Coordinates of C-alpha atoms (C1' of nucleotides) in Angstrom, one line a residue:
Chain A
M1 CA 50.9 57.1 129.9
E2 CA 52.9 53.8 129.5
T3 CA 52.1 50.6 131.0
T4 CA 55.1 49.7 133.1
A5 CA 56.6 46.6 132.1
T6 CA 56.8 43.0 131.1
E7 CA 53.8 41.1 131.7
A8 CA 51.4 42.4 128.8
A9 CA 49.8 40.0 126.4
T10 CA 51.5 39.9 123.1
P11 CA 55.2 39.9 122.6
E12 CA 54.9 42.9 120.2
A13 CA 53.2 44.9 123.2
R14 CA 55.9 43.8 125.6
V15 CA 58.5 45.0 123.2
L16 CA 56.7 48.3 122.6
D17 CA 56.2 49.0 126.4
A18 CA 59.9 48.2 127.3
A19 CA 61.4 50.0 124.5
G20 CA 59.1 53.1 124.7
T21 CA 60.0 53.3 128.5
L22 CA 63.6 53.0 127.8
F23 CA 63.7 55.3 124.8
Y24 CA 62.0 57.9 126.6
G25 CA 63.8 57.6 129.8
R26 CA 67.3 57.6 128.5
G27 CA 67.3 58.6 125.0
L28 CA 67.2 56.8 121.7
Q29 CA 70.8 56.1 121.1
A30 CA 71.5 55.4 124.8
V31 CA 69.5 52.3 124.7
G32 CA 70.8 49.3 123.1
M33 CA 68.8 46.4 121.6
D34 CA 70.1 44.1 124.2
A35 CA 68.6 46.3 126.9
I36 CA 65.3 46.0 125.0
R37 CA 65.4 42.5 125.2
A38 CA 66.3 42.2 128.6
A39 CA 63.5 44.5 129.7
S40 CA 60.9 43.0 127.3
G41 CA 61.8 39.4 127.8
V42 CA 61.6 38.8 124.0
S43 CA 64.6 37.2 122.5
L44 CA 66.7 39.1 120.0
K45 CA 65.7 36.8 117.2
R46 CA 62.2 37.4 117.8
L47 CA 62.7 41.1 118.2
Y48 CA 64.3 41.3 114.8
Q49 CA 61.2 39.3 113.5
L50 CA 58.9 41.9 114.7
Y51 CA 61.0 44.9 113.7
P52 CA 63.6 44.7 111.2
S53 CA 65.9 47.3 112.6
K54 CA 66.3 49.4 115.5
D55 CA 65.1 52.4 113.4
A56 CA 61.9 50.7 112.7
L57 CA 61.3 50.0 116.5
V58 CA 62.0 53.5 117.4
E59 CA 59.5 54.6 114.8
A60 CA 56.9 52.3 116.1
C61 CA 57.4 53.4 119.7
L62 CA 57.1 57.2 118.5
R63 CA 53.9 56.5 116.7
R64 CA 52.5 54.6 119.4
R65 CA 53.2 57.3 122.0
D66 CA 51.6 60.0 119.8
A67 CA 48.4 57.9 119.6
R68 CA 48.4 57.4 123.5
W69 CA 49.4 60.9 124.3
R70 CA 46.8 62.5 122.2
D71 CA 44.1 59.9 123.3
A72 CA 44.9 60.4 127.0
L73 CA 44.7 64.4 126.4
A74 CA 41.4 64.1 124.5
R75 CA 39.8 61.8 127.0
Y76 CA 40.8 64.3 129.8
A77 CA 39.6 67.3 128.1
D78 CA 36.6 66.1 126.4
A79 CA 35.4 65.1 129.9
R80 CA 34.9 68.8 130.5
P81 CA 31.9 70.9 129.1
A82 CA 32.7 72.4 125.9
G83 CA 33.8 76.1 125.7
P84 CA 36.5 77.7 127.7
E85 CA 36.7 75.2 130.2
R86 CA 37.8 72.5 127.7
V87 CA 40.5 74.7 126.5
M88 CA 41.9 75.3 130.2
A89 CA 41.6 71.6 130.8
V90 CA 44.6 71.3 128.4
F91 CA 47.0 73.0 130.9
D92 CA 45.4 71.1 133.7
W93 CA 46.3 67.9 132.0
L94 CA 49.8 69.1 131.3
H95 CA 50.3 69.9 134.9
Q96 CA 49.3 66.3 136.0
W97 CA 51.5 65.0 133.2
F98 CA 54.6 67.1 134.6
E99 CA 54.0 65.7 138.0
E100 CA 54.5 62.1 137.0
P101 CA 57.7 60.9 138.6
D102 CA 59.4 59.6 135.1
F103 CA 58.3 62.8 133.3
R104 CA 61.2 63.9 130.9
G105 CA 59.7 66.4 128.6
C106 CA 58.2 65.6 125.1
A107 CA 59.4 62.6 123.5
F108 CA 59.2 64.1 120.2
V109 CA 61.1 67.1 121.0
N110 CA 63.8 65.0 122.5
S111 CA 64.0 62.6 119.7
F112 CA 64.0 65.7 117.3
G113 CA 67.0 67.2 119.0
E114 CA 68.8 63.8 119.2
L115 CA 68.1 62.3 115.5
G116 CA 66.0 64.9 113.8
A117 CA 69.1 66.0 111.8
A118 CA 70.1 62.5 110.8
S119 CA 66.8 60.8 110.3
E120 CA 64.0 62.2 108.2
T121 CA 61.6 59.5 109.8
V122 CA 62.2 60.9 113.2
A123 CA 61.6 64.5 112.0
A124 CA 58.5 63.6 110.1
V125 CA 57.0 61.7 113.1
A126 CA 57.8 64.9 115.3
R127 CA 56.1 67.1 112.9
A128 CA 53.2 65.0 112.5
H129 CA 52.7 65.0 116.3
K130 CA 53.0 68.5 116.9
D131 CA 50.7 69.3 113.9
A132 CA 47.9 66.9 115.3
F133 CA 48.1 68.5 118.6
R134 CA 47.8 72.0 117.1
R135 CA 44.8 70.5 115.1
Y136 CA 43.1 69.2 118.2
L137 CA 43.7 72.5 120.1
T138 CA 42.1 74.6 117.2
G139 CA 39.1 72.5 117.7
L140 CA 38.9 73.3 121.3
V141 CA 39.5 76.9 120.8
T142 CA 36.8 77.4 118.0
G143 CA 34.6 75.4 120.1
A144 CA 35.0 78.1 122.6
G145 CA 34.1 81.0 120.2
A146 CA 37.6 82.1 119.8
P147 CA 39.2 82.7 116.3
A148 CA 41.6 79.6 115.4
A149 CA 44.6 81.8 115.4
L150 CA 44.6 81.6 119.1
A151 CA 45.1 77.9 118.7
D152 CA 48.8 78.7 117.7
Q153 CA 49.5 80.9 120.4
L154 CA 48.2 78.5 123.0
A155 CA 50.2 75.7 121.4
L156 CA 53.4 77.9 121.9
L157 CA 52.5 78.1 125.6
A158 CA 51.9 74.4 125.8
E159 CA 55.3 73.6 124.3
G160 CA 57.1 76.0 126.3
A161 CA 55.5 74.5 129.4
I162 CA 56.6 71.2 128.5
V163 CA 60.2 72.1 127.8
T164 CA 60.5 74.1 130.8
A165 CA 59.0 71.8 133.2
A166 CA 61.3 69.0 131.9
I167 CA 64.4 71.3 132.4
S168 CA 63.3 72.8 135.5
G169 CA 62.1 69.6 136.8
G170 CA 58.9 71.2 138.5
A171 CA 55.3 71.4 137.3
E172 CA 54.6 75.2 137.8
P173 CA 55.1 76.0 134.1
A174 CA 51.8 74.4 133.6
L175 CA 50.3 76.8 136.0
R176 CA 52.0 79.9 134.4
A177 CA 50.9 78.8 130.9
K178 CA 47.4 78.3 132.2
E179 CA 47.2 81.8 133.4
A180 CA 48.6 83.4 130.3
A181 CA 46.0 81.1 128.2
R182 CA 43.3 82.5 130.2
V183 CA 44.2 86.1 129.4
L184 CA 44.7 85.3 125.8
L185 CA 41.5 83.6 125.7
E186 CA 39.5 86.3 127.2
A187 CA 41.1 88.8 125.1
A188 CA 40.3 86.8 122.0
V189 CA 36.6 85.9 123.0
A190 CA 35.8 89.6 124.1
P191 CA 36.6 92.1 121.6
P192 CA 39.9 94.0 122.5
R193 CA 39.4 97.3 124.5
S194 CA 41.1 100.0 122.6
Chain B
M1 CA 75.7 83.1 116.1
E2 CA 78.7 80.9 115.5
T3 CA 81.8 81.8 113.4
T4 CA 81.9 79.2 110.8
A5 CA 85.1 77.6 110.7
T6 CA 88.7 77.0 110.8
E7 CA 90.7 80.2 110.4
A8 CA 90.3 81.6 113.9
A9 CA 93.4 82.6 115.8
T10 CA 93.9 80.2 118.8
P11 CA 93.7 76.4 118.4
E12 CA 91.2 76.6 121.3
A13 CA 88.9 78.9 119.5
R14 CA 89.2 76.7 116.3
V15 CA 88.3 73.7 118.4
L16 CA 85.3 75.5 120.1
D17 CA 84.1 76.9 116.9
A18 CA 84.2 73.6 114.9
A19 CA 82.9 71.4 117.9
G20 CA 80.2 73.7 118.5
T21 CA 79.0 73.7 115.0
L22 CA 79.1 70.2 114.7
F23 CA 77.4 69.3 117.9
Y24 CA 74.6 71.9 117.3
G25 CA 74.1 70.5 113.7
R26 CA 74.3 66.8 114.3
G27 CA 73.8 66.2 117.9
L28 CA 76.4 65.4 120.8
Q29 CA 76.6 61.7 120.4
A30 CA 76.5 61.9 116.6
V31 CA 79.8 63.6 116.4
G32 CA 83.0 61.7 117.0
M33 CA 86.3 63.3 118.2
D34 CA 87.9 62.7 114.8
A35 CA 85.2 64.8 113.2
I36 CA 86.2 67.6 115.4
R37 CA 89.7 67.2 114.7
A38 CA 89.2 67.1 110.9
A39 CA 86.9 70.2 111.2
S40 CA 89.2 72.1 113.5
G41 CA 92.5 71.2 112.0
V42 CA 94.0 70.5 115.5
S43 CA 95.4 67.2 116.2
L44 CA 94.0 64.7 118.4
K45 CA 96.7 64.8 120.7
R46 CA 96.4 68.7 121.2
L47 CA 92.7 68.2 121.6
Y48 CA 93.2 66.1 124.6
Q49 CA 95.7 68.6 126.0
L50 CA 93.0 71.4 125.7
Y51 CA 90.1 69.3 127.1
P52 CA 90.7 66.0 129.1
S53 CA 87.5 64.4 127.5
K54 CA 84.6 64.6 125.3
D55 CA 82.3 65.5 128.1
A56 CA 84.6 68.4 128.9
L57 CA 84.6 69.8 125.5
V58 CA 80.9 69.4 125.2
E59 CA 80.4 71.3 128.5
A60 CA 82.9 74.0 127.3
C61 CA 81.0 74.2 124.0
L62 CA 77.6 74.7 125.8
R63 CA 78.8 77.3 128.1
R64 CA 80.3 79.3 125.3
R65 CA 77.1 78.9 123.2
D66 CA 75.2 80.1 126.4
A67 CA 77.4 83.3 126.7
R68 CA 77.2 84.0 123.2
W69 CA 73.5 83.5 122.6
R70 CA 72.5 85.7 125.7
D71 CA 75.1 88.5 124.5
A72 CA 73.7 88.6 121.0
L73 CA 70.1 88.8 122.4
A74 CA 71.0 91.5 124.7
R75 CA 72.9 93.6 122.2
Y76 CA 69.9 93.5 119.8
A77 CA 67.3 94.4 122.6
D78 CA 69.1 96.9 124.3
A79 CA 69.5 98.8 121.4
R80 CA 65.7 99.5 121.5
P81 CA 64.3 102.1 123.7
A82 CA 63.7 100.8 127.2
G83 CA 60.0 99.8 127.7
P84 CA 57.5 97.5 125.9
E85 CA 59.7 98.0 122.7
R86 CA 62.4 96.3 124.2
V87 CA 60.4 93.3 125.4
M88 CA 59.0 92.9 122.0
A89 CA 62.5 93.1 120.3
V90 CA 63.2 89.6 121.9
F91 CA 60.6 88.1 119.6
D92 CA 62.0 90.1 116.5
W93 CA 65.4 88.7 117.5
L94 CA 64.0 85.1 117.8
H95 CA 62.3 85.6 114.4
Q96 CA 65.7 86.4 112.8
W97 CA 67.3 83.6 114.6
F98 CA 64.9 81.1 113.3
E99 CA 65.6 82.2 109.6
E100 CA 69.2 81.4 110.0
P101 CA 69.7 78.6 107.5
D102 CA 71.3 76.3 110.1
F103 CA 68.9 76.9 112.8
R104 CA 68.1 73.6 114.6
G105 CA 66.4 74.5 117.8
C106 CA 67.8 75.5 121.2
A107 CA 70.9 73.6 121.7
F108 CA 70.3 73.3 125.3
V109 CA 67.1 71.8 124.8
N110 CA 68.4 69.4 122.3
S111 CA 71.3 68.5 124.6
F112 CA 69.0 68.0 127.6
G113 CA 66.8 65.5 125.5
E114 CA 69.8 63.7 124.4
L115 CA 72.0 63.4 127.6
G116 CA 70.1 65.2 130.4
A117 CA 69.1 62.0 131.9
A118 CA 72.6 60.6 131.7
S119 CA 74.7 63.8 132.5
E120 CA 73.9 65.9 135.4
T121 CA 76.4 68.4 133.8
V122 CA 74.4 68.8 130.6
A123 CA 71.2 69.2 132.7
A124 CA 72.8 71.8 135.0
V125 CA 74.2 73.9 132.1
A126 CA 70.7 73.8 130.5
R127 CA 68.8 74.6 133.5
A128 CA 71.5 77.7 133.9
H129 CA 70.8 78.8 130.4
K130 CA 67.2 78.8 130.8
D131 CA 67.4 80.5 134.4
A132 CA 69.6 83.3 132.8
F133 CA 67.2 83.9 129.9
R134 CA 64.2 84.3 132.2
R135 CA 66.1 86.5 134.5
Y136 CA 67.1 88.7 131.6
L137 CA 63.5 88.7 130.5
T138 CA 62.4 89.7 133.9
G139 CA 64.5 92.7 133.8
L140 CA 63.0 93.9 130.6
V141 CA 59.5 93.2 131.9
T142 CA 59.7 95.2 135.0
G143 CA 61.5 97.9 132.9
A144 CA 58.1 98.1 130.9
G145 CA 56.1 98.5 133.9
A146 CA 54.7 95.2 133.9
P147 CA 54.8 92.8 137.0
A148 CA 57.8 90.3 137.2
A149 CA 55.2 87.4 136.8
L150 CA 54.8 88.3 133.2
A151 CA 58.4 87.3 132.2
D152 CA 57.6 83.6 133.1
Q153 CA 54.6 83.7 130.8
L154 CA 56.7 85.3 128.0
A155 CA 59.5 82.9 128.5
L156 CA 57.0 80.0 127.9
L157 CA 56.1 81.8 124.5
A158 CA 59.8 82.2 123.6
E159 CA 60.5 78.5 124.4
G160 CA 57.4 77.2 122.8
A161 CA 58.4 79.3 119.5
I162 CA 61.9 78.0 119.5
V163 CA 60.8 74.3 119.6
T164 CA 58.0 74.8 117.2
A165 CA 60.2 76.8 114.7
A166 CA 62.7 73.9 114.9
I167 CA 60.4 71.3 114.3
S168 CA 58.2 72.8 111.7
G169 CA 61.2 74.3 109.9
G170 CA 59.5 77.9 109.7
A171 CA 59.8 81.1 111.4
E172 CA 56.5 82.0 111.8
P173 CA 56.1 80.7 115.6
A174 CA 58.2 84.0 116.4
L175 CA 55.3 86.1 114.7
R176 CA 52.6 84.1 116.8
A177 CA 54.5 84.4 120.0
K178 CA 55.0 88.3 119.4
E179 CA 51.3 88.7 119.1
A180 CA 50.4 86.6 122.1
A181 CA 53.2 88.5 124.0
R182 CA 51.8 91.9 123.1
V183 CA 48.2 90.8 124.3
L184 CA 49.8 89.7 127.7
L185 CA 51.9 92.7 127.8
E186 CA 49.1 95.2 127.3
A187 CA 46.8 93.3 129.6
A188 CA 49.5 93.3 132.6
V189 CA 50.3 97.0 132.0
A190 CA 46.9 98.3 131.8
P191 CA 44.7 96.8 134.8
P192 CA 42.4 94.0 133.6
R193 CA 39.1 95.1 132.4
S194 CA 36.9 93.0 134.6
Chain C
dC1 C1' 126.8 69.5 113.0
dC2 C1' 124.3 66.8 116.6
dA3 C1' 121.4 65.7 120.2
dC4 C1' 116.9 66.5 121.9
dG5 C1' 112.1 67.5 122.6
dC6 C1' 107.8 69.0 120.9
dG7 C1' 103.7 68.4 117.6
dG8 C1' 101.2 65.9 114.2
dA9 C1' 99.6 62.0 111.7
dG10 C1' 97.7 58.0 112.2
dA11 C1' 97.6 53.2 114.2
dA12 C1' 96.2 50.7 118.2
dC13 C1' 93.3 49.3 122.1
dG14 C1' 89.6 48.4 124.6
dG15 C1' 84.7 48.8 124.7
dT16 C1' 79.9 49.1 122.8
dC17 C1' 76.5 48.3 119.5
dG18 C1' 73.4 46.6 115.7
dT19 C1' 72.9 42.7 113.3
dT20 C1' 73.3 37.9 112.4
dC21 C1' 74.6 33.0 113.1
dT22 C1' 75.1 28.7 115.6
dC23 C1' 73.9 25.4 118.9
dT24 C1' 70.7 23.3 121.6
dC25 C1' 66.3 22.3 123.4
dT26 C1' 61.3 21.5 122.9
dG27 C1' 57.1 19.9 121.5
dC28 C1' 54.6 18.4 117.6
dT29 C1' 53.7 15.2 113.2
dG30 C1' 53.7 11.0 110.8
Chain D
dC1 C1' 59.8 6.5 118.4
dA2 C1' 62.2 9.5 114.6
dG3 C1' 62.5 13.6 112.5
dC4 C1' 61.8 18.3 112.1
dA5 C1' 60.4 23.2 112.5
dG6 C1' 60.8 26.9 115.5
dA7 C1' 62.4 29.4 119.4
dG8 C1' 65.7 30.9 122.9
dA9 C1' 70.3 31.9 124.6
dG10 C1' 74.1 33.8 123.6
dA11 C1' 78.4 33.9 120.8
dA12 C1' 80.1 36.1 116.7
dC13 C1' 81.1 39.8 113.5
dG14 C1' 81.9 44.1 111.8
dA15 C1' 81.9 48.9 112.4
dC16 C1' 82.6 52.8 115.1
dC17 C1' 84.2 55.7 119.0
dG18 C1' 87.0 57.6 122.9
dT19 C1' 91.5 57.7 124.3
dT20 C1' 96.2 56.5 124.2
dC21 C1' 100.4 55.3 121.9
dT22 C1' 104.0 55.0 118.6
dC23 C1' 106.8 56.9 115.1
dC24 C1' 108.6 60.3 112.5
dG25 C1' 110.0 64.9 111.0
dC26 C1' 111.4 69.3 112.1
dG27 C1' 113.3 73.1 114.4
dT28 C1' 116.1 74.7 118.4
dG29 C1' 120.1 75.1 121.6
dG30 C1' 124.8 73.9 122.3

DNA sequence: CCACGCGGAGAACGGTCGTTCTCTCTGCTG
DNA sequence: CAGCAGAGAGAACGACCGTTCTCCGCGTGG
């Protein structure tokens, strides 16, 4: 989900790669500009030419992570046949994400918890990310013949799985979420029994 | 969920109240010891006599918040009749929590995102909190005649609702989670249709 | 009334961090 | 070859923060 390091082409990409990895791995406030300089090999002066402040760099990293995360999810899910399969694919993708060794939860949730109260920018980027995810899920759900309202419920399962996997350190929450999602999907597609 | 301020009896309680509110509202790293001194009215010297370091104070605040949060939930839910009602009560309680004006998500999720990578203590407290919540939920679920495995699924819904309510700023995620929980609970109590 | 010790207020210290500045080197232009 | 624009390395600066220290007032015990 993030190219590892320093050999990318443009200085801008090197900075975003290094800063993205550091911010995600250690938290926003815990990473100093000097650590980003060291990890990216881009001098401090150039760094401030590319981004006028640390806040701007944080925002750029978050926006790029949003785009890449949603692209990766969509590439994975859209490879499955449309319908219920494609909805379930979301949870398979989460499972494989959780198993990545440097998985540390949702960058947007973490950033919001750290700076959301102080930075309206960070809060807005986090909201936008979650909205976009929910919209994507809504497309999958209606494509499976289920009412759009189901997407909100599945989004809650996915969020809960991400948070729980991060804190517990295991990938099983994706499996539990997938089981629950299947029950909800089947109940929503077939009319309820009573 | 947190007494507001400065007039509590013992200096220790004043410190924990003030620090708890500040940490939760602004984040751990964003609150300096001097702000805690000002908000609690307890001198810096006495503060360091009570807690040898900021880390120790953070840990004490988190542990107290864990105990109070789970007590409040249990008091609310255990007032309902045992069975499915009591399981659903969890989501009603979440809904009223989300509507509190200073609600800012789960303190343990926020703290984990901010410091979990750097502080094993914070990570452990967060894990313990989530485990305890899941155990409590398991008791409610089995008391409603549903298999214990359902508790994990409902915990994911609750976590997702907390995170989503924090970022979106609204309380509706509790309602969506409750609807989903009811479907899962009914499917788990009655044998599945197929 | 006097010596004393405890507690508060706030200065001080050492370290870190975001941001800027200086100095030097390099490679190009006329 | 002379001069210059740009870039890198790293020092410098100002602010903040966790922690400790100093100083002073005050109440207590003899």
